[in-house]
Coordinates of C-alpha atoms and ligand atoms in Angstrom, one line a residue:
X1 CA 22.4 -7.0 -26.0
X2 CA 22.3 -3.1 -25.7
X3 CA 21.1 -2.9 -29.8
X4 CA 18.0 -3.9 -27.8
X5 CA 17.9 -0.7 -26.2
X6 CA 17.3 0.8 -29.1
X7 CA 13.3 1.3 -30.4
X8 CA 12.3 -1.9 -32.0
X9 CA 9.2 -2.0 -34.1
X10 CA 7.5 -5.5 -33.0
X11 CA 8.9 -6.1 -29.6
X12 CA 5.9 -5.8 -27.8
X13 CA 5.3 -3.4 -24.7
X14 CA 6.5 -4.3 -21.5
X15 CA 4.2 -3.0 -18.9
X16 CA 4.9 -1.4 -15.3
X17 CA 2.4 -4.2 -13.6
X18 CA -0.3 -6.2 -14.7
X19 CA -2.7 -8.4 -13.2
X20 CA -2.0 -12.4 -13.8
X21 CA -5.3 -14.3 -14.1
X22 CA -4.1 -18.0 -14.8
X23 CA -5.8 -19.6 -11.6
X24 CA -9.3 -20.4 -10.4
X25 CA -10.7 -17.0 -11.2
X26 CA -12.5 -17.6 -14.1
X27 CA -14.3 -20.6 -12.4
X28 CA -15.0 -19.1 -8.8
X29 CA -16.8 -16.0 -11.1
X30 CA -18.9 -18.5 -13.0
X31 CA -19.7 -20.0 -10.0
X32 CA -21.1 -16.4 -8.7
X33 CA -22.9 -15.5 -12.1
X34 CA -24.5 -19.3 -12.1
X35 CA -26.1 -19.3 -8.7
X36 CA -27.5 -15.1 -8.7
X37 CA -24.9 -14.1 -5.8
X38 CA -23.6 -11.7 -7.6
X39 CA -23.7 -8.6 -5.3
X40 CA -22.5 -7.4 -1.6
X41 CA -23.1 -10.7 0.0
X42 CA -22.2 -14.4 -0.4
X43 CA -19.7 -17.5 0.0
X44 CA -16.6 -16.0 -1.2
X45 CA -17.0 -12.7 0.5
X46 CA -16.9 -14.9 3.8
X47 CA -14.2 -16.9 2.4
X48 CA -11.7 -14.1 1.2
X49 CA -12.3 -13.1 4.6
X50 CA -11.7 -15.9 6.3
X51 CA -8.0 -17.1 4.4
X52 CA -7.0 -13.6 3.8
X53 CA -7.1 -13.5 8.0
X54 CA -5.2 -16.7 7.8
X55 CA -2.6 -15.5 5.7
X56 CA -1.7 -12.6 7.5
X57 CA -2.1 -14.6 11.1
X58 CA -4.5 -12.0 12.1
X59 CA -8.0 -12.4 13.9
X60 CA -10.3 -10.3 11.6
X61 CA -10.6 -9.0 8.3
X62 CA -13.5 -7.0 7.0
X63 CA -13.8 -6.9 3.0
X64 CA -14.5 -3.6 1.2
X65 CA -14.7 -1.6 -1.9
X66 CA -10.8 -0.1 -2.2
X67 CA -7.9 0.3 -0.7
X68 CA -9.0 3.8 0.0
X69 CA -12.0 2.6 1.9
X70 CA -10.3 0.6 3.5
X71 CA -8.0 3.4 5.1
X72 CA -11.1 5.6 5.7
X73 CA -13.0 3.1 8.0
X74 CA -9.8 2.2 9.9
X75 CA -9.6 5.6 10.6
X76 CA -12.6 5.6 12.3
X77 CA -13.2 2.7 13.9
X78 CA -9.6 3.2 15.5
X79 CA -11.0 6.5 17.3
X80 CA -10.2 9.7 14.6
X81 CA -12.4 12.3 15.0
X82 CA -12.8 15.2 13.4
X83 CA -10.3 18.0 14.2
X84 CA -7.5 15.3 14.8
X85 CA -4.0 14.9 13.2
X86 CA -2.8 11.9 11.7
X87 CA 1.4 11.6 11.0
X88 CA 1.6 9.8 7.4
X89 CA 4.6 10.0 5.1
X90 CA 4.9 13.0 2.5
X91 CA 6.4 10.6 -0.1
X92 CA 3.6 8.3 -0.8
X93 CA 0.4 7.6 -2.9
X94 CA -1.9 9.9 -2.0
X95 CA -4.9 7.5 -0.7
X96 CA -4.2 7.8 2.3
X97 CA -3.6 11.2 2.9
X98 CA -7.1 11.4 0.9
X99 CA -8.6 8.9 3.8
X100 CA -7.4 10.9 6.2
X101 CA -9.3 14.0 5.2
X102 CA -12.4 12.2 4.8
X103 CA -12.5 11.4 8.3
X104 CA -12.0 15.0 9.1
X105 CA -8.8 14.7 10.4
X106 CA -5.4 16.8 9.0
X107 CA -2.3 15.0 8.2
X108 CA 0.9 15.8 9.7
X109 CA 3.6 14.9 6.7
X110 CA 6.9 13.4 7.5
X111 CA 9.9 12.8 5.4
X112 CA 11.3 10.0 4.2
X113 CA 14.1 7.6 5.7
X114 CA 17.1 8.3 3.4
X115 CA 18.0 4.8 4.6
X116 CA 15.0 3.1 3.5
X117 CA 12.7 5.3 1.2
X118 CA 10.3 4.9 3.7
X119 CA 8.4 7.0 6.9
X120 CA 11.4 8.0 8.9
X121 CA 10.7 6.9 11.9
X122 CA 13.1 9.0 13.7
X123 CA 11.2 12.1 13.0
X124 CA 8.0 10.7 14.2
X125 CA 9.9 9.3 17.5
X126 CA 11.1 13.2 18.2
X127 CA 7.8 14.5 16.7
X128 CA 5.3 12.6 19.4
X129 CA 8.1 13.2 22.1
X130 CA 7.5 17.4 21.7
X131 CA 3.8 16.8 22.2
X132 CA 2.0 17.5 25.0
X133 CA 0.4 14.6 27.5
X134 CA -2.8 15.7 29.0
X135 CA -6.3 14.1 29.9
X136 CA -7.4 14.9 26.8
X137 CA -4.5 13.4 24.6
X138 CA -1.8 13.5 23.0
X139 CA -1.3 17.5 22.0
X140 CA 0.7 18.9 19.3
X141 CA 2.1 22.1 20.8
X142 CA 2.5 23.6 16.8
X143 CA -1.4 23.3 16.1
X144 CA -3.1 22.5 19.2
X145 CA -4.9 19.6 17.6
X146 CA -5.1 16.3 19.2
X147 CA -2.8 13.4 17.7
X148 CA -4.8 10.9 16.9
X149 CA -3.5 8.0 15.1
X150 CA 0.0 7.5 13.1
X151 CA -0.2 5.8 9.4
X152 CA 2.8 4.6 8.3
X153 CA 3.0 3.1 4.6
X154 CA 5.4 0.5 3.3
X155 CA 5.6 1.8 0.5
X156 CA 7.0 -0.1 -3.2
X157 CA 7.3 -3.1 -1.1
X158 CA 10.0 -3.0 1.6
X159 CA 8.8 -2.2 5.6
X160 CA 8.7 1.2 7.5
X161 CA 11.2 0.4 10.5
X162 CA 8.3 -0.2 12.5
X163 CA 9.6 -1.8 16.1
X164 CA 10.1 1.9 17.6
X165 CA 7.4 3.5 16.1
X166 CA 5.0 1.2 17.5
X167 CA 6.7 1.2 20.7
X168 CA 6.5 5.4 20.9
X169 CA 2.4 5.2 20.1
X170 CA 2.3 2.2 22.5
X171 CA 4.3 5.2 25.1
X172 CA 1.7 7.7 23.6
X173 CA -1.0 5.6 23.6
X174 CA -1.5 6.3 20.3
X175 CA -3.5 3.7 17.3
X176 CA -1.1 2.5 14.4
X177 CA -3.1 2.2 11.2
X178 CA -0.8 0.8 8.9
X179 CA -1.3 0.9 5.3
X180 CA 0.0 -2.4 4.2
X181 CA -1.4 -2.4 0.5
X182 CA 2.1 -2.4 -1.4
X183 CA 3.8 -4.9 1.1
X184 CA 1.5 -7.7 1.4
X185 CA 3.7 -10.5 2.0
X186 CA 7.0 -8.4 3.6
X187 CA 7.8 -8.9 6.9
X188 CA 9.7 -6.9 9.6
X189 CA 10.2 -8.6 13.1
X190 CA 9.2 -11.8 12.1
X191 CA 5.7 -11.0 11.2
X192 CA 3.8 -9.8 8.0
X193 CA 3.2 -6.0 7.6
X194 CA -0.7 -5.5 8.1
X195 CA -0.5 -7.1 11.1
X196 CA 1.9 -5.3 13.2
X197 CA -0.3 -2.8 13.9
X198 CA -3.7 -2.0 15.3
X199 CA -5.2 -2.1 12.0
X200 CA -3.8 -2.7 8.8
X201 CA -5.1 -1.9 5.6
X202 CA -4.9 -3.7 1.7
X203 CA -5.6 -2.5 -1.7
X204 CA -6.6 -5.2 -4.8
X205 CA -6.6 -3.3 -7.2
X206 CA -5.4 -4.2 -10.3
X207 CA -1.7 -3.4 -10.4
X208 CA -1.7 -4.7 -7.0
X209 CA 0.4 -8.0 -5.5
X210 CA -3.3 -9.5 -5.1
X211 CA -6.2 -8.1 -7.1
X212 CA -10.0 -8.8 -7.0
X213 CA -10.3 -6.2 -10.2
X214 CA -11.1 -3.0 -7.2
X215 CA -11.3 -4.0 -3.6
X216 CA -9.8 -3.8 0.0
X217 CA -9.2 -5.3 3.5
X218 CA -9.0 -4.5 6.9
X219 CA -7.4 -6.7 9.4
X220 CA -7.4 -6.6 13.1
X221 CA -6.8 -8.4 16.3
X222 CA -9.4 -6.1 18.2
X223 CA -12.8 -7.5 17.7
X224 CA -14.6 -4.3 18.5
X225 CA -13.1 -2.2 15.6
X226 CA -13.6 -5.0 13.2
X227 CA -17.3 -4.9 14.4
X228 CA -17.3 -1.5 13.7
X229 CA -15.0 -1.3 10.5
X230 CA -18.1 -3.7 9.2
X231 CA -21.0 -2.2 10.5
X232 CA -20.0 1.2 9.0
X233 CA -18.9 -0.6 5.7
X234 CA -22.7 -1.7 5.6
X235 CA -24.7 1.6 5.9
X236 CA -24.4 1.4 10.0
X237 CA -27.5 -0.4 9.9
X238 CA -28.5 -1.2 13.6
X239 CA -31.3 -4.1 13.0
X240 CA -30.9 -7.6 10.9
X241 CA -34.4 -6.7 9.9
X242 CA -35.4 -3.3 10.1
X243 CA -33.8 -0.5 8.5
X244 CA -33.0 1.7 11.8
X245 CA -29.8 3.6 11.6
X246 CA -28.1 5.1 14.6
X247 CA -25.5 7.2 12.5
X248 CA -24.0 7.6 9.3
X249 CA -22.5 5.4 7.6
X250 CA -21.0 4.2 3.8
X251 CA -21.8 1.4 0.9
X252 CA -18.6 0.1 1.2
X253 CA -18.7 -3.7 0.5
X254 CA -16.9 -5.7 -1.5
X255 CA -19.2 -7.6 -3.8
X256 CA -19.0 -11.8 -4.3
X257 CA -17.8 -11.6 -7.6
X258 CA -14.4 -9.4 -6.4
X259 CA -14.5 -11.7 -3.7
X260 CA -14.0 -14.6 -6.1
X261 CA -11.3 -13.2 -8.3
X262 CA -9.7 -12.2 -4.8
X263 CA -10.1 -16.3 -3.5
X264 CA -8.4 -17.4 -6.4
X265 CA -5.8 -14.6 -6.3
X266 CA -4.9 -15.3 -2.5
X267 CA -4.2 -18.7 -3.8
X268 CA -1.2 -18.3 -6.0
X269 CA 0.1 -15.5 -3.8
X270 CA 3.5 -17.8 -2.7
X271 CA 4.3 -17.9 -6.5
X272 CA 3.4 -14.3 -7.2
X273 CA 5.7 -13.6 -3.6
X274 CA 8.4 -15.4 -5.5
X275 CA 8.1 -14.6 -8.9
X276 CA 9.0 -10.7 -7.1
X277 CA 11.9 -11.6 -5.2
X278 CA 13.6 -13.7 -8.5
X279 CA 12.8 -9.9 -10.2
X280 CA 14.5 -7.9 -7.6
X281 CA 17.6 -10.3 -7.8
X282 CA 17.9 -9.8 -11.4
X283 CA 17.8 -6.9 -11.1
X284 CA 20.0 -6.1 -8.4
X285 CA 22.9 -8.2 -9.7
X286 CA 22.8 -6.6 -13.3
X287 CA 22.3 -2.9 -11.7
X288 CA 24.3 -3.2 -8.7
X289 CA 27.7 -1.0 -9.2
X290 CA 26.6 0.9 -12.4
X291 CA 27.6 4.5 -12.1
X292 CA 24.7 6.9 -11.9
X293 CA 22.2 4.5 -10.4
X294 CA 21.7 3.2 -6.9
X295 CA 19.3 0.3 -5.8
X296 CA 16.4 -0.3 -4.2
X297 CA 16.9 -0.2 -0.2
X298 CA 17.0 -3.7 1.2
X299 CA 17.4 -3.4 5.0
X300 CA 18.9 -5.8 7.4
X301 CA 16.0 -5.9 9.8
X302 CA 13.5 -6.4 6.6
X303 CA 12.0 -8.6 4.6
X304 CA 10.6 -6.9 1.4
X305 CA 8.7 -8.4 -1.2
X306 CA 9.7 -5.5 -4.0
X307 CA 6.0 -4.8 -5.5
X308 CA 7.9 -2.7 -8.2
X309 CA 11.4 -2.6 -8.5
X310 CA 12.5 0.9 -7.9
X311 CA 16.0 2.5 -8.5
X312 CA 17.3 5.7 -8.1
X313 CA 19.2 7.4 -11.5
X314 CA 21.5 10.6 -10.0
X315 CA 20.3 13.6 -10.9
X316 CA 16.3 12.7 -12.2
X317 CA 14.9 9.9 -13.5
X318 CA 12.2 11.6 -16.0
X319 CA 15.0 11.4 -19.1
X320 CA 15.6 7.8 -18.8
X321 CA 11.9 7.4 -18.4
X322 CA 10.9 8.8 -21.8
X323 CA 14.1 6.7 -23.5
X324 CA 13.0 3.2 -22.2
X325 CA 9.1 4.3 -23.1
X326 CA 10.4 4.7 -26.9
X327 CA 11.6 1.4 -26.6
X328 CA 8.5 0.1 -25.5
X329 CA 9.0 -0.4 -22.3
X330 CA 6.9 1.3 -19.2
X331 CA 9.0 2.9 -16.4
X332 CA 7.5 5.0 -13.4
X333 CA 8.6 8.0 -11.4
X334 CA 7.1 8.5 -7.6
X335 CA 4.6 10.1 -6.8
X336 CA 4.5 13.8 -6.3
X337 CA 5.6 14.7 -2.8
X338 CA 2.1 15.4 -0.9
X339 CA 3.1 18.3 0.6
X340 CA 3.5 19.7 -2.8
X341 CA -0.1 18.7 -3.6
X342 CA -2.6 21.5 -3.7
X343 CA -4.8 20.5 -0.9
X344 CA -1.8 19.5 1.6
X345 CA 0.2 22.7 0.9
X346 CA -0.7 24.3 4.3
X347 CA -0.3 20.7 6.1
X348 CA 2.7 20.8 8.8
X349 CA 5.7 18.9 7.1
X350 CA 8.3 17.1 9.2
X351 CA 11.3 17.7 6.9
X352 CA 10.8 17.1 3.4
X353 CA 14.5 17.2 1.7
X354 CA 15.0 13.5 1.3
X355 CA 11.3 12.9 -0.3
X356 CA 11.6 15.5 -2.7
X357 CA 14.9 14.3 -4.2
X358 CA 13.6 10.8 -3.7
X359 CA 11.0 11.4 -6.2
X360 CA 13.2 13.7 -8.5
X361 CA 16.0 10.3 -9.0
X362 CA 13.3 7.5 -8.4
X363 CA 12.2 4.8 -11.1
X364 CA 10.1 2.0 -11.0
X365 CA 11.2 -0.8 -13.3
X366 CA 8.5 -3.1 -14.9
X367 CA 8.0 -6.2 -12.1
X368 CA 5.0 -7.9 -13.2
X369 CA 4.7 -11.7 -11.7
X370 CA 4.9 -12.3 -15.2
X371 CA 8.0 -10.6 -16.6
X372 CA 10.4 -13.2 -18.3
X373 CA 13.4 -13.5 -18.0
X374 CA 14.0 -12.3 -22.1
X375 CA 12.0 -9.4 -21.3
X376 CA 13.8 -8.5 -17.9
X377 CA 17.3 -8.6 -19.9
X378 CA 15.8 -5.9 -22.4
X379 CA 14.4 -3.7 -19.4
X380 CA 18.0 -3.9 -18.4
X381 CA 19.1 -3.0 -21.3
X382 CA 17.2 -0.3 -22.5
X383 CA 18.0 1.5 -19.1
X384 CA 22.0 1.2 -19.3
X385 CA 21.7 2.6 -22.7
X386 CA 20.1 5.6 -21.8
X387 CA 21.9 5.8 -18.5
X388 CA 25.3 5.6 -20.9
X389 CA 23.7 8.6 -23.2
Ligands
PLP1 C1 -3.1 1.5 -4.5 C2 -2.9 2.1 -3.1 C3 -4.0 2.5 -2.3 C4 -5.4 2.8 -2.9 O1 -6.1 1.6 -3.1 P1 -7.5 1.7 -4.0 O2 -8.0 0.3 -3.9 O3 -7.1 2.1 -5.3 O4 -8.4 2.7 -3.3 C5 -3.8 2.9 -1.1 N1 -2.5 2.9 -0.5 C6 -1.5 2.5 -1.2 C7 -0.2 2.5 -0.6 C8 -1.6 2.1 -2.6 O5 -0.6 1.7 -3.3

């Protein structure tokens, strides 16, 4: 088994995360090219819409162009103005930190659970508990700036510990914009993440649970900001008819044919929910024990869904990384703390220690829907051997 480890010529690659396209895909996108709708409009948009909603039990959801969009208009129709603070975690992708700028707010960084990987939750709590109550909102004493909105996201697949965060910004009266993109399909107090709080936002893009090749959703029980979400999404345009504009607003629609690949996607989404799970048990019951390697958090109040199998190797993960990649096999650290990220250098950080040696150990394993069970065993292998060098 561990010769495996060793560079083969001929074994072919095993990626990170690809996209499986074995469903309807190919016939819901000939079924766009055949009848000319093609672009920002049309039956699958409504219908992506309309089971997507279904799925996640929530009222709305509003298609778009990316995850990132996504994140953007939530921001907005959920109140942020510019000026504002936002709390999102320091170890995550950077989207939403991104999102957060482009509404003219500044995020407030906060470290990571040690427990969980993910936004610790105590930090916020104490965090919005120093702030200031006044007629004007929720103050920051540090900055000034008014709190606006926290974003917490679940982030390789397992929950933020959501039940007292939400219950603080209910206290606070402050919006919970969760970014739900890498969790679609885990669930924390009995209910899907996306829908826990007052908006949550998706991401099908292509290494994604779901993809539609590049889109996004958000979902909402609050009619108003999913009118709004969509009204900015389409230019703000004010009239059916004319072309009369009241403010600014963005091209942000998802287009039928996305729409189609994401129909037939959001079909096979119970096999590509299980096909993670049966991954993250492999690999937890050949990993679990080793010396030099810990697993991926699995909480008791959680369910995750494990997007990418992530494990932590003591003392840095980067040397294992380049050993598995000569044997073929694709292997990814974290991403850079955000904080240590040019344009969030000067951002207020809530702690910072546990994200930074998160992402110095972390390693996501290859966790594609479609990894066999052959190539699991020679992930597996290729990363004792170089933890054992
Ligand atoms: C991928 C991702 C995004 C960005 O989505 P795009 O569709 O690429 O804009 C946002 N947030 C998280 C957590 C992601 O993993």
């Amino acid at each position: 088994m561990l010769s495996s480890a060793v560079p083969a010529p001929g074994l072919p690659r095993i990626p990170l995360s690809e996209p499986v396209i074995r469903g309807n895909e190919w016939q819901y996108v000939r079924q766009c090219l055949d009848t000319g709708w093609i672009s920002s409009a049309g039956k699958f948009v409504d219908r992506f819409e309309r089971e997507f909603a279904a799925y996640l039990g929530a009222p709305h959801a509003v298609a778009v162009t990316s995850g990132t969009a996504a994140l953007h208009l939530a921001l907005l129709a959920a109140g942020v103005r510019p000026g504002d603070e936002v709390l999102v975690s320091t170890l995550t992708f950077i989207a939403p930190a991104n999102a957060i700028r482009y509404s003219g707010a500044v995020p407030v960084l906060v470290d990571a659970d040690p427990d969980t990987w993910q936004m610790d939750v105590k930090r916020v709590v104490a965090f919005l508990d120093a702030c200031r109550d006044t007629a004007d909102g929720l103050i920051n004493p540090a900055s000034g700036r008014r709190v606006a909105a926290v974003l917490p996201v679940h982030v390789l697949g397992h929950p933020v510990d959501l039940a007292p965060l939400l219950d603080a910004a209910r206290r606070h009266r402050l919006k919970v914009i969760e970014d739900a993109t890498e969790s679609l399909g885990a669930e924390v107090c009995g209910r899907p993440t996306g829908a826990l709080g007052d908006v949550g936002c998706f991401s099908f893009n292509g290494n994604k649970l779901l993809t539609s090749g590049g889109g996004g959703m958000v979902v909402c029980a609050d009619a108003d900001i999913a009118r709004r979400v969509r009204y900015l999404s389409t230019q703000a345009k004010d009239d059916p008819v004319e072309y009369v504009h009241e403010e600014v607003g963005f091209n942000y629609r998802l287009t039928n044919m996305q729409a189609a690949v994401g129909c037939a996607q959001l079909e096979q989404i119970e096999a590509f929910l299980a096909a993670k799970l049966q991954i993250a048990a492999r690999y937890r019951e050949a990993l679990a024990g080793r010396p030099g390697l810990a697993l991926m958090p699995h909480a008791s109040w959680a369910r995750p869904m494990f997007w990418l199998y992530t494990v932590l190797i003591t003392g840095g993960s980067r040397a294992v990384m380049r050993a598995m990649a000569d044997a073929g096999i694709e292997s990814r650290p974290l991403w850079q703390c955000l904080h240590l990220n040019a344009p969030y250098r000067d951002c207020q950080l809530l702690g910072g220690e546990v994200a930074v040696a998160l992402q110095r150990d972390a390693l996501s394993l290859p966790s594609s829907v479609n990894l066999n069970e052959a190539d699991q065993e020679r992930v597996i292998a290729s990363l004792l051997g170089a933890l054992s060098r």
